[in-house]
XYZ file of C-alpha atoms in Angstrom:
280
model
C 1.664 -11.952 33.553
C 1.905 -8.232 32.798
C 3.714 -6.758 29.834
C 5.814 -4.141 31.569
C 7.578 -2.547 28.565
C 7.411 -2.758 24.789
C 8.522 -0.887 21.695
C 9.101 -1.732 18.084
C 10.057 -0.163 14.760
C 12.775 -0.358 12.110
C 16.571 -0.439 12.503
C 19.341 0.580 10.072
C 17.108 2.504 7.733
C 19.847 3.850 5.513
C 19.183 6.895 3.370
C 21.343 9.337 1.427
C 19.891 12.780 0.627
C 21.760 14.622 -2.089
C 21.194 18.288 -2.786
C 22.264 19.501 -6.203
C 23.090 23.140 -6.879
C 24.445 22.904 -10.392
C 27.807 21.139 -10.081
C 27.891 21.750 -6.326
C 26.483 18.703 -4.490
C 26.001 18.120 -0.773
C 25.551 14.543 0.488
C 23.757 13.813 3.779
C 23.872 10.133 4.738
C 22.207 8.587 7.830
C 21.386 5.182 9.209
C 18.303 5.555 11.394
C 16.612 3.488 14.040
C 12.972 4.471 14.604
C 11.142 2.877 17.579
C 7.544 3.448 18.635
C 5.813 3.143 22.009
C 2.079 3.319 22.486
C -1.175 1.395 22.383
C 0.363 -1.749 20.878
C 0.176 -4.121 23.840
C -2.460 -6.344 22.208
C 0.042 -7.356 19.509
C 2.106 -9.004 22.269
C -0.653 -10.259 24.587
C -3.490 -11.154 22.192
C -2.000 -11.512 18.719
C -3.984 -8.456 17.692
C -2.102 -6.278 15.178
C -4.845 -3.787 14.336
C -3.041 -0.820 15.943
C 0.355 -1.706 14.564
C 2.159 0.350 11.907
C 4.152 -1.986 9.646
C 7.878 -1.657 10.005
C 8.051 -1.443 6.206
C 5.906 1.701 6.516
C 8.439 3.089 9.009
C 11.124 2.748 6.313
C 8.836 4.377 3.753
C 8.110 7.301 6.075
C 11.854 7.930 6.458
C 12.353 7.850 2.653
C 9.388 10.101 1.877
C 10.450 12.555 4.609
C 13.938 12.528 3.084
C 12.559 13.385 -0.357
C 10.584 16.268 1.092
C 13.447 17.604 3.237
C 16.678 17.211 1.239
C 18.589 20.042 2.917
C 17.746 19.616 6.603
C 20.629 18.940 8.940
C 20.426 15.639 10.860
C 18.840 17.223 13.932
C 16.050 18.890 12.010
C 15.577 15.760 9.897
C 15.055 13.620 13.002
C 12.450 16.165 14.117
C 10.708 15.967 10.754
C 10.568 12.186 10.887
C 9.189 12.156 14.439
C 6.555 14.753 13.524
C 5.173 12.523 10.737
C 4.674 9.649 13.192
C 3.079 11.738 15.928
C 0.807 13.627 13.528
C -0.264 10.523 11.611
C -0.810 7.851 14.260
C -2.792 8.726 17.440
C -1.895 5.350 18.976
C 1.769 6.347 19.170
C 2.658 7.878 22.519
C 6.390 8.241 21.928
C 8.727 7.796 18.997
C 12.512 7.555 19.237
C 14.591 8.495 16.199
C 18.306 7.775 16.380
C 20.646 8.390 13.460
C 24.249 7.515 12.827
C 25.801 9.928 10.363
C 28.279 9.010 7.658
C 30.291 12.208 7.285
C 31.698 13.101 3.871
C 34.458 15.690 3.558
C 34.571 17.822 0.419
C 37.870 17.569 -1.441
C 39.831 20.461 -2.912
C 41.983 20.374 -6.052
C 44.347 23.207 -6.921
C 43.168 25.043 -3.816
C 39.533 25.080 -4.956
C 36.765 23.053 -3.231
C 35.411 20.462 -5.630
C 31.707 20.255 -6.370
C 31.169 16.507 -6.171
C 34.212 14.655 -4.798
C 34.317 13.548 -1.182
C 36.316 11.371 1.211
C 35.045 9.663 4.340
C 35.740 11.464 7.623
C 38.138 9.484 9.826
C 39.313 7.576 6.829
C 41.303 4.388 6.299
C 44.425 2.932 7.868
C 48.019 2.979 6.646
C 49.599 -0.301 5.587
C 53.175 -1.584 5.344
C 54.596 -4.998 4.442
C 58.261 -6.018 4.365
C 59.313 -9.447 3.106
C 63.017 -9.915 3.775
C 65.466 -12.706 3.188
C 69.247 -12.750 3.331
C 69.418 -11.997 -0.343
C 66.425 -9.723 -1.033
C 63.809 -7.441 0.385
C 60.385 -6.396 -0.805
C 58.868 -3.294 0.792
C 55.244 -2.309 0.190
C 53.225 0.613 1.481
C 49.544 1.341 1.091
C 46.121 2.016 2.504
C 43.313 -0.165 3.750
C 39.674 0.837 3.692
C 40.196 4.346 2.308
C 36.710 5.428 1.296
C 35.824 8.097 -1.265
C 32.924 9.097 -3.441
C 31.861 11.316 -6.281
C 28.203 12.091 -6.824
C 28.306 12.490 -10.592
C 30.651 12.038 -13.610
C 30.510 8.243 -13.469
C 28.708 5.706 -15.630
C 28.418 2.030 -16.514
C 27.133 1.194 -19.972
C 27.407 -1.341 -22.817
C 28.084 -4.345 -20.590
C 26.836 -7.850 -21.412
C 23.112 -7.912 -22.162
C 21.864 -11.439 -21.520
C 19.030 -13.355 -19.856
C 20.423 -12.563 -16.378
C 20.906 -8.826 -16.724
C 18.508 -6.529 -14.868
C 20.772 -3.506 -14.401
C 20.129 -0.677 -16.878
C 22.801 1.399 -18.557
C 23.534 4.677 -16.753
C 25.795 7.535 -17.778
C 25.413 9.385 -14.484
C 25.599 7.677 -11.102
C 27.200 7.991 -7.685
C 30.568 6.205 -7.629
C 31.956 5.210 -4.252
C 34.454 2.660 -2.981
C 36.372 1.539 0.087
C 39.800 1.089 -1.452
C 42.687 -1.178 -0.505
C 45.793 0.012 -2.395
C 49.282 -1.435 -2.180
C 52.345 -0.052 -3.920
C 55.709 -1.848 -4.135
C 58.932 0.108 -3.917
C 61.772 -0.557 -6.322
C 63.944 1.965 -4.493
C 63.623 4.290 -1.545
C 62.114 7.758 -2.129
C 63.671 10.764 -0.473
C 60.805 10.734 2.090
C 58.406 7.855 2.472
C 55.788 9.960 4.252
C 55.759 12.644 1.578
C 55.763 10.052 -1.231
C 52.847 8.146 0.305
C 50.858 11.355 0.709
C 51.562 12.178 -2.933
C 50.268 8.753 -4.026
C 47.009 9.342 -2.225
C 46.672 12.846 -3.657
C 47.188 11.571 -7.186
C 44.673 8.728 -6.716
C 41.940 11.036 -5.456
C 42.630 13.694 -8.109
C 42.317 11.218 -10.989
C 39.192 9.630 -9.520
C 37.503 12.913 -8.616
C 38.251 15.129 -11.573
C 37.887 12.808 -14.600
C 34.863 10.999 -15.989
C 34.715 7.298 -14.975
C 33.424 4.674 -17.379
C 33.557 2.209 -14.484
C 35.710 1.349 -11.495
C 38.019 -0.589 -13.846
C 38.550 2.501 -16.003
C 39.307 4.782 -13.049
C 41.510 2.198 -11.333
C 43.740 1.739 -14.375
C 44.231 5.466 -14.923
C 44.854 6.020 -11.216
C 47.633 3.416 -11.311
C 49.130 4.810 -14.517
C 49.283 8.296 -13.002
C 51.070 7.126 -9.848
C 53.657 5.173 -11.811
C 54.311 8.078 -14.168
C 54.807 10.489 -11.275
C 56.818 8.409 -8.775
C 59.650 6.408 -10.361
C 60.525 4.641 -7.107
C 57.247 2.636 -7.266
C 57.455 -0.582 -9.300
C 53.770 -1.455 -9.316
C 50.520 -0.635 -7.588
C 47.652 -2.960 -6.847
C 44.041 -2.182 -5.981
C 41.017 -3.853 -4.492
C 38.043 -1.528 -4.870
C 34.602 -2.831 -3.822
C 31.610 -0.808 -4.934
C 29.614 1.036 -2.324
C 26.238 1.227 -4.038
C 23.764 4.117 -3.825
C 20.497 2.921 -5.338
C 17.847 5.498 -6.289
C 14.728 4.877 -4.172
C 11.457 4.413 -5.995
C 9.162 7.129 -4.662
C 6.503 6.767 -7.345
C 4.099 4.865 -4.996
C 3.986 8.032 -2.899
C 3.407 10.386 -5.809
C 6.966 11.762 -5.679
C 9.678 12.057 -8.307
C 13.269 11.167 -7.480
C 15.533 13.256 -9.731
C 18.708 11.625 -8.348
C 18.349 13.027 -4.840
C 17.316 10.172 -2.480
C 19.293 6.919 -2.374
C 19.541 3.685 -0.486
C 23.196 3.166 0.603
C 24.210 -0.509 0.510
C 27.424 -2.490 0.258
C 26.055 -6.027 0.475
C 26.436 -7.625 -2.012
C 28.971 -5.459 -3.797
C 30.980 -5.489 -6.973
C 34.589 -6.436 -6.236
C 37.147 -5.048 -8.686
C 40.872 -5.833 -8.404
C 43.936 -5.196 -10.560
C 47.681 -4.553 -10.481
C 49.314 -1.944 -12.757
C 53.066 -2.315 -13.286
C 55.838 -1.056 -15.485
C 56.866 -2.574 -18.809
C 60.119 -4.449 -18.719
């Protein structure tokens, strides 16, 4: 029977390109699907793979192209990736490059755009919980899945060094999380909407403008700041999973990676949780 259509390639090739101009960073994050059509029919009909490009090579081409084109917008980057395939492999008749963009919005503090602090476009959902009985009420507000990142001024050092550790110390890394935060009201503020907006502003400011020794360190100081600024809040709790950006090893391709090309991944992730309250 005839093989009437075929294509293959690699899906969800995730890559972050980070341009660094001093303290001014620009992240460009994509998840790409690259599919090839061409003289590959024998792989289906005869078990003959001699014309086939390994899908692992597809991933490597994306990463190498990223390292060589840090500042291209997504349209020009897709063109650059496609050009490598068509110029390198005569057996490819057509290549499709589709990319889903993760859009990061630069934050401003004190009216000035910040160099390396970002929030996710279209971010998070508001949260409310009321537990009421005839004698008491507990009202909580918060956020679910609010995602933010800074591309420097974060580290993780001096943790347990044992037979299972493979992670090296680092004093400069990308720090990103998708935060669930819940704050419990002890009394009503003058305006819940304004107070909730102030909470978020304080959380992002502490995270973005101070050095982080770890998610735990930032989380605690974020909670302290909210409680000091808004007396109507009794406590604030966080769940902050790490969104990892792992530097890609480009040495096999003769390229350095000075903290500019990363693999975005959140599976598995570190899960950090805590509640910060007031002293009695």
